[in-house]
């Protein structure tokens, strides 16, 4: 009987301790009461909604000891030293795939600590769309085209150079749209409309020959236009019906003629703007009033096609009047002036080199400060696109170029 009483006493003690522990945990569980913008006063305003990538301050009680936080069900990274009992500084995940978020996760902030969990309902909205690049701005009818950017989901309307695109695919992350290009009859911008807003490119696409206020064609290979033939490049055609320039099967699929550079064994230190180049004669880069613009608002663009693996040869662009250079080496790193690295292109693709990428000292010195510095204070300049081997071992290069132009990108 005494043993039975002892066992019952132990059980009651354990139950009371467990209940007390649960009660303590409930008392210590996190509570979120509001959200502020993470900024110095007076910009630390109370928020009524937030967007992906935004830094915020979660206010409440028992917020220390954080172990997990999620916005719309998407986990966010955090630094425990940036949280106290009354606040936590957190960055909302940059990518939230809104179309695939379960209904019960939408507009929620889940916060877990060592003492409990809470779910706070709060409006989390998709930002307006942004277009960062286009796979080929001068593609042919029937070609696959990719529009890259952010927040490219919940699409309501897509227009490419005056043609409304109704059939397209999107990524879950909202970072690209893909479609087959229809027949185009105009040169106009690309625009995308989502539930959150509209983005329209500041330049026109489907433009290979006509200058406008945002695009200045320097050389498009038609009849050798803008091209100094003695620089080392060859004028060729990707059209099998063409008798001149000669048809080049390696770069089939281009709408017009183009320039090629081919070097099988480029020795260390070899390659120059006078002998291994597409030499572009002096041409108009922009209107004179745009010389005061910031260099990152304009870019050199061209379509490029690489016929074989590219690894080791540097593609240089040189403004001959200003003597500034860009080294384009997409095989070397995961990023380049034009975006994601491409050591082998899948057919013709648009390359974008912001003018702010031009530098002194063979492309490794200081960036150009003004457009006037880049083109010697005028709105005109020659441009050389050439290959150079900065390495110690022989390298090769076989690529084609077309529609060399200067374009306003901001």
Coordinates of C-alpha atoms in Angstrom, one line a residue:
X1 CA 0.0 0.0 0.0
X2 CA 2.8 2.4 0.9
X3 CA 4.5 1.6 -2.5
X4 CA 1.3 2.3 -4.4
X5 CA 1.0 5.6 -2.6
X6 CA 4.6 6.5 -3.5
X7 CA 4.0 5.7 -7.2
X8 CA 0.8 7.8 -7.3
X9 CA 2.7 10.7 -5.6
X10 CA 5.5 10.5 -8.2
X11 CA 3.0 10.5 -11.1
X12 CA 1.1 13.4 -9.7
X13 CA 4.3 15.3 -9.2
X14 CA 5.3 14.7 -12.8
X15 CA 1.9 15.7 -14.1
X16 CA 2.0 19.0 -12.1
X17 CA 5.6 19.7 -13.3
X18 CA 4.6 19.0 -16.9
X19 CA 1.6 21.3 -16.7
X20 CA 3.7 24.0 -15.1
X21 CA 6.3 23.6 -17.8
X22 CA 3.6 23.9 -20.5
X23 CA 2.2 26.9 -18.8
X24 CA 5.6 28.5 -18.6
X25 CA 6.2 27.8 -22.3
X26 CA 2.9 29.4 -23.2
X27 CA 3.9 32.4 -21.1
X28 CA 7.3 32.6 -22.9
X29 CA 6.0 31.9 -26.4
X30 CA 6.8 34.6 -28.9
X31 CA 4.3 37.3 -29.8
X32 CA 4.4 39.6 -32.8
X33 CA 2.5 42.9 -32.4
X34 CA 3.7 44.9 -35.4
X35 CA 6.2 45.4 -38.2
X36 CA 8.4 48.4 -38.9
X37 CA 10.7 49.4 -41.7
X38 CA 14.3 48.8 -40.8
X39 CA 15.8 52.2 -41.2
X40 CA 17.0 55.1 -39.1
X41 CA 14.4 57.6 -37.8
X42 CA 12.3 59.1 -39.2
X43 CA 12.1 56.4 -41.9
X44 CA 11.5 53.6 -39.4
X45 CA 7.8 53.8 -40.1
X46 CA 5.1 51.3 -39.1
X47 CA 4.3 49.1 -42.1
X48 CA 1.0 47.8 -43.3
X49 CA 2.5 45.5 -46.0
X50 CA 5.9 44.3 -47.1
X51 CA 7.6 43.0 -50.2
X52 CA 10.3 40.3 -50.9
X53 CA 13.8 41.4 -50.1
X54 CA 12.8 44.1 -47.7
X55 CA 14.5 44.5 -44.3
X56 CA 12.0 44.8 -41.5
X57 CA 11.8 44.9 -37.7
X58 CA 9.4 42.5 -36.1
X59 CA 8.1 44.0 -32.8
X60 CA 6.6 42.0 -29.9
X61 CA 7.5 40.0 -26.8
X62 CA 9.7 36.9 -26.2
X63 CA 11.4 37.2 -29.6
X64 CA 14.9 36.1 -28.5
X65 CA 16.0 32.5 -28.9
X66 CA 14.8 32.5 -32.6
X67 CA 15.2 29.2 -34.4
X68 CA 13.0 29.6 -37.5
X69 CA 11.2 32.4 -39.3
X70 CA 9.2 32.2 -42.6
X71 CA 7.3 34.7 -44.8
X72 CA 4.5 33.1 -46.8
X73 CA 6.0 29.8 -45.8
X74 CA 9.4 30.6 -47.3
X75 CA 12.2 30.3 -44.7
X76 CA 14.2 33.5 -44.1
X77 CA 17.8 33.6 -43.0
X78 CA 18.5 35.4 -39.7
X79 CA 21.2 36.5 -37.3
X80 CA 20.4 35.7 -33.7
X81 CA 22.5 38.7 -32.5
X82 CA 19.9 41.0 -34.2
X83 CA 17.0 39.9 -32.0
X84 CA 16.0 40.7 -28.4
X85 CA 13.0 40.0 -26.3
X86 CA 11.2 42.9 -27.9
X87 CA 12.3 43.0 -31.6
X88 CA 14.0 41.0 -34.3
X89 CA 15.6 42.4 -37.5
X90 CA 14.9 40.1 -40.5
X91 CA 15.2 40.3 -44.3
X92 CA 12.2 39.0 -46.1
X93 CA 13.3 36.3 -48.7
X94 CA 14.1 37.9 -52.0
X95 CA 12.2 35.2 -54.0
X96 CA 8.7 34.2 -53.0
X97 CA 6.9 32.1 -55.6
X98 CA 3.5 33.7 -55.0
X99 CA 1.5 31.5 -57.5
X100 CA 2.6 28.3 -55.7
X101 CA 2.1 29.4 -52.1
X102 CA -0.6 27.4 -50.3
X103 CA -3.6 29.5 -49.3
X104 CA -3.0 28.9 -45.6
X105 CA 0.5 30.3 -45.9
X106 CA -0.3 33.5 -47.8
X107 CA 0.2 36.7 -45.9
X108 CA 1.7 35.0 -42.8
X109 CA 4.9 35.4 -40.8
X110 CA 5.7 32.3 -38.8
X111 CA 8.1 32.8 -35.9
X112 CA 9.6 30.0 -33.8
X113 CA 11.8 30.3 -30.7
X114 CA 13.1 27.8 -28.2
X115 CA 10.0 28.5 -26.1
X116 CA 7.2 28.3 -28.7
X117 CA 5.8 29.5 -32.0
X118 CA 3.5 32.1 -33.4
X119 CA 1.9 32.9 -36.7
X120 CA 1.2 36.6 -37.4
X121 CA -1.0 37.5 -40.3
X122 CA 0.4 40.4 -42.4
X123 CA 0.1 41.5 -46.0
X124 CA 3.0 40.3 -48.1
X125 CA 2.7 41.6 -51.7
X126 CA 4.5 40.9 -54.9
X127 CA 6.6 43.9 -56.2
X128 CA 6.1 45.3 -59.7
X129 CA 7.9 43.3 -62.4
X130 CA 11.4 44.1 -63.7
X131 CA 12.9 43.1 -67.0
X132 CA 16.7 42.7 -66.7
X133 CA 17.7 41.1 -70.0
X134 CA 16.3 39.5 -73.2
X135 CA 17.9 36.4 -74.7
X136 CA 17.8 37.8 -78.2
X137 CA 16.4 41.2 -79.0
X138 CA 16.5 40.6 -82.7
X139 CA 15.3 37.0 -83.0
X140 CA 13.6 35.6 -86.0
X141 CA 10.0 34.5 -86.2
X142 CA 9.7 31.0 -84.7
X143 CA 12.7 31.4 -82.5
X144 CA 12.5 30.8 -78.7
X145 CA 12.9 34.0 -76.7
X146 CA 13.5 34.3 -73.0
X147 CA 12.7 37.5 -71.0
X148 CA 14.7 37.5 -67.7
X149 CA 13.9 39.6 -64.7
X150 CA 12.2 39.5 -61.3
X151 CA 8.5 39.2 -60.2
X152 CA 7.5 37.8 -63.6
X153 CA 4.5 35.9 -62.4
X154 CA 0.7 36.5 -62.2
X155 CA 1.1 37.9 -65.8
X156 CA -1.9 39.8 -67.2
X157 CA -0.3 41.0 -70.4
X158 CA 2.9 40.5 -72.4
X159 CA 3.9 42.6 -75.4
X160 CA 7.0 42.1 -77.5
X161 CA 7.7 44.8 -80.1
X162 CA 4.1 45.6 -80.7
X163 CA 3.0 41.9 -80.8
X164 CA 0.8 40.6 -77.9
X165 CA 2.2 37.3 -76.7
X166 CA -0.6 35.1 -75.3
X167 CA 1.2 31.7 -75.1
X168 CA 4.2 31.6 -72.8
X169 CA 5.7 29.7 -69.9
X170 CA 6.9 31.2 -66.6
X171 CA 9.3 30.0 -63.9
X172 CA 8.0 29.3 -60.4
X173 CA 10.5 31.8 -59.1
X174 CA 9.2 34.5 -61.5
X175 CA 12.7 35.1 -63.0
X176 CA 11.9 34.4 -66.7
X177 CA 9.2 34.2 -69.3
X178 CA 9.7 32.0 -72.4
X179 CA 7.7 32.0 -75.7
X180 CA 8.0 31.4 -79.5
X181 CA 8.4 34.7 -81.3
X182 CA 5.6 35.5 -83.7
X183 CA 6.0 37.6 -86.9
X184 CA 7.0 41.2 -86.0
X185 CA 6.2 44.2 -88.1
X186 CA 7.4 47.0 -85.8
X187 CA 10.3 48.1 -83.6
X188 CA 8.9 48.8 -80.2
X189 CA 9.7 48.1 -76.5
X190 CA 8.9 44.9 -74.4
X191 CA 6.3 45.4 -71.7
X192 CA 4.9 43.0 -69.1
X193 CA 1.9 43.7 -66.9
X194 CA 1.3 41.8 -63.7
X195 CA -1.2 42.2 -60.8
X196 CA 1.5 44.3 -59.1
X197 CA 2.4 46.7 -61.9
X198 CA 3.9 47.3 -65.4
X199 CA 7.4 47.3 -66.7
X200 CA 8.4 48.6 -70.1
X201 CA 11.9 48.5 -71.5
X202 CA 13.4 51.9 -72.2
X203 CA 14.6 50.7 -75.6
X204 CA 13.0 49.1 -78.7
X205 CA 13.7 45.6 -79.8
X206 CA 13.5 44.2 -83.3
X207 CA 15.7 47.1 -84.4
X208 CA 18.7 46.3 -86.6
X209 CA 19.0 49.2 -88.9
X210 CA 17.1 52.4 -87.8
X211 CA 18.4 54.8 -85.2
X212 CA 15.9 56.2 -82.8
X213 CA 16.1 58.2 -79.5
X214 CA 17.3 55.1 -77.6
X215 CA 19.2 53.0 -80.1
X216 CA 22.2 54.0 -82.4
X217 CA 23.3 51.4 -84.9
X218 CA 27.1 51.4 -85.3
X219 CA 27.5 48.4 -87.6
X220 CA 24.9 45.8 -88.8
X221 CA 27.0 43.9 -91.4
X222 CA 24.5 44.7 -94.2
X223 CA 26.8 45.6 -97.2
X224 CA 29.6 46.0 -94.6
X225 CA 27.9 49.0 -93.1
X226 CA 30.1 50.7 -90.4
X227 CA 32.8 48.0 -90.8
X228 CA 36.5 48.5 -91.5
X229 CA 37.2 45.3 -93.4
X230 CA 40.9 45.2 -92.8
X231 CA 40.7 44.5 -89.0
X232 CA 40.7 40.7 -89.2
X233 CA 36.9 39.9 -89.2
X234 CA 35.1 38.2 -92.1
X235 CA 31.7 39.2 -93.5
X236 CA 29.4 36.1 -93.8
X237 CA 25.8 35.1 -93.9
X238 CA 23.6 32.6 -92.0
X239 CA 21.1 32.5 -94.8
X240 CA 21.5 29.5 -97.1
X241 CA 20.0 31.4 -100.0
X242 CA 22.6 34.0 -99.9
X243 CA 25.3 34.1 -102.5
X244 CA 27.1 37.1 -101.0
X245 CA 28.3 37.2 -98.3
X246 CA 29.2 33.5 -98.3
X247 CA 26.9 31.2 -96.4
X248 CA 28.3 30.0 -93.0
X249 CA 26.5 26.9 -91.7
X250 CA 28.2 27.3 -88.2
X251 CA 26.0 30.3 -87.5
X252 CA 22.8 29.6 -89.3
X253 CA 19.7 31.2 -88.1
X254 CA 20.5 34.9 -88.2
X255 CA 18.2 37.3 -90.0
X256 CA 21.0 39.2 -91.8
X257 CA 24.7 39.1 -92.6
X258 CA 27.2 39.1 -89.7
X259 CA 30.9 39.3 -88.8
X260 CA 33.0 36.4 -87.6
X261 CA 36.3 36.1 -85.8
X262 CA 38.1 32.7 -85.9
X263 CA 41.4 31.9 -84.3
X264 CA 42.4 28.3 -83.6
X265 CA 45.7 28.9 -81.8
X266 CA 46.0 32.3 -80.3
X267 CA 49.5 32.5 -78.7
X268 CA 50.0 34.1 -75.2
X269 CA 49.9 37.9 -75.6
X270 CA 48.4 37.7 -79.1
X271 CA 45.4 39.6 -80.3
X272 CA 44.9 43.3 -81.0
X273 CA 42.4 45.8 -82.1
X274 CA 44.1 46.3 -85.5
X275 CA 44.5 42.7 -86.4
X276 CA 42.0 40.4 -84.6
X277 CA 39.0 42.6 -84.5
X278 CA 35.6 43.7 -85.8
X279 CA 36.6 47.3 -86.4
X280 CA 33.6 49.6 -86.2
X281 CA 34.2 53.0 -87.9
X282 CA 33.4 56.2 -86.1
X283 CA 29.6 56.5 -85.6
X284 CA 27.0 58.3 -83.6
X285 CA 26.7 56.8 -80.1
X286 CA 23.9 59.1 -78.8
X287 CA 22.5 62.6 -79.1
X288 CA 24.9 65.3 -77.8
X289 CA 22.6 66.2 -74.9
X290 CA 22.9 62.6 -73.6
X291 CA 26.7 63.0 -73.0
X292 CA 25.9 64.2 -69.5
X293 CA 24.0 61.0 -68.6
X294 CA 25.5 58.5 -66.2
X295 CA 27.5 55.8 -68.0
X296 CA 25.4 53.1 -66.4
X297 CA 22.3 54.4 -68.3
X298 CA 23.7 53.4 -71.7
X299 CA 25.3 50.2 -73.1
X300 CA 27.0 48.7 -76.0
X301 CA 24.9 45.8 -77.3
X302 CA 25.3 43.2 -80.0
X303 CA 24.0 39.8 -80.9
X304 CA 26.7 37.0 -80.6
X305 CA 26.9 33.4 -81.4
X306 CA 29.7 31.1 -80.2
X307 CA 30.3 28.0 -82.4
X308 CA 32.5 26.1 -80.0
X309 CA 33.7 26.0 -76.4
X310 CA 35.1 29.3 -75.3
X311 CA 37.6 29.2 -72.5
X312 CA 40.7 31.3 -72.1
X313 CA 40.4 34.0 -74.8
X314 CA 39.3 37.5 -73.7
X315 CA 36.8 39.4 -75.8
X316 CA 37.7 43.1 -75.5
X317 CA 35.8 46.2 -76.5
X318 CA 37.7 49.5 -76.9
X319 CA 36.5 53.0 -77.3
X320 CA 39.2 54.3 -79.6
X321 CA 38.7 58.0 -78.8
X322 CA 38.8 57.6 -75.1
X323 CA 41.1 54.5 -74.9
X324 CA 38.9 52.7 -72.3
X325 CA 38.5 48.9 -72.5
X326 CA 36.0 46.2 -71.3
X327 CA 37.2 42.7 -70.8
X328 CA 34.3 40.3 -71.5
X329 CA 35.2 36.9 -70.0
X330 CA 31.9 34.9 -69.3
X331 CA 33.9 31.7 -69.1
X332 CA 36.0 33.1 -66.2
X333 CA 33.4 33.8 -63.5
X334 CA 29.7 33.3 -62.8
X335 CA 29.0 36.9 -63.7
X336 CA 29.9 39.4 -66.3
X337 CA 28.9 43.0 -67.4
X338 CA 26.0 41.5 -69.3
X339 CA 24.7 39.1 -66.6
X340 CA 25.0 35.3 -66.2
X341 CA 28.1 33.8 -67.7
X342 CA 27.8 32.2 -71.1
X343 CA 30.8 30.3 -72.3
X344 CA 28.8 28.6 -75.0
X345 CA 25.8 30.3 -76.5
X346 CA 22.7 28.4 -77.6
X347 CA 22.5 30.2 -81.0
X348 CA 22.3 33.9 -81.3
X349 CA 22.0 35.9 -78.1
X350 CA 22.1 39.5 -77.1
X351 CA 25.1 40.7 -75.1
X352 CA 24.8 43.9 -73.1
X353 CA 27.8 45.8 -71.8
X354 CA 27.0 49.0 -69.8
X355 CA 29.3 51.9 -70.6
X356 CA 30.1 52.0 -66.9
X357 CA 32.0 48.7 -67.4
X358 CA 34.7 50.4 -69.5
X359 CA 38.0 50.9 -67.5
X360 CA 41.5 52.2 -67.9
X361 CA 44.7 50.1 -67.8
X362 CA 43.7 47.4 -70.2
X363 CA 40.3 47.1 -68.6
X364 CA 41.5 46.6 -65.1
X365 CA 41.9 50.2 -63.8
X366 CA 39.4 52.8 -62.8
X367 CA 35.9 52.8 -64.4
X368 CA 35.0 55.6 -66.8
X369 CA 33.6 58.6 -64.9
X370 CA 31.6 60.2 -67.7
X371 CA 30.4 59.3 -71.2
X372 CA 32.3 62.4 -72.4
X373 CA 35.5 60.8 -71.1
X374 CA 34.7 57.5 -72.9
X375 CA 34.2 59.1 -76.3
X376 CA 36.5 62.1 -75.9
X377 CA 33.8 64.7 -75.3
X378 CA 31.9 64.1 -78.5
X379 CA 28.9 61.9 -79.3
X380 CA 30.9 59.9 -81.8
X381 CA 33.7 57.3 -81.6
X382 CA 35.1 54.3 -83.3
X383 CA 34.7 51.0 -81.4
X384 CA 36.9 47.9 -81.7
X385 CA 35.7 44.4 -80.7
X386 CA 38.7 42.2 -80.6
X387 CA 40.2 39.1 -79.0
X388 CA 43.3 38.9 -76.8
X389 CA 45.0 36.1 -75.0
X390 CA 46.1 37.3 -71.5
X391 CA 47.0 33.8 -70.4
X392 CA 50.2 31.8 -70.7
X393 CA 48.9 28.9 -72.9
X394 CA 47.5 29.1 -76.5
X395 CA 43.8 29.6 -76.8
X396 CA 41.1 29.7 -79.5
X397 CA 38.0 31.6 -80.4
X398 CA 35.3 31.2 -83.0
X399 CA 32.3 33.5 -82.8
X400 CA 30.0 35.7 -84.8
X401 CA 28.7 39.3 -84.1
X402 CA 25.9 41.4 -85.5
X403 CA 23.9 44.6 -84.9
X404 CA 26.6 46.4 -82.9
X405 CA 24.8 49.4 -81.3
X406 CA 24.7 51.8 -78.4
X407 CA 21.4 51.6 -76.4
X408 CA 19.8 53.5 -73.6
X409 CA 19.1 51.0 -70.9
X410 CA 17.8 53.2 -68.0

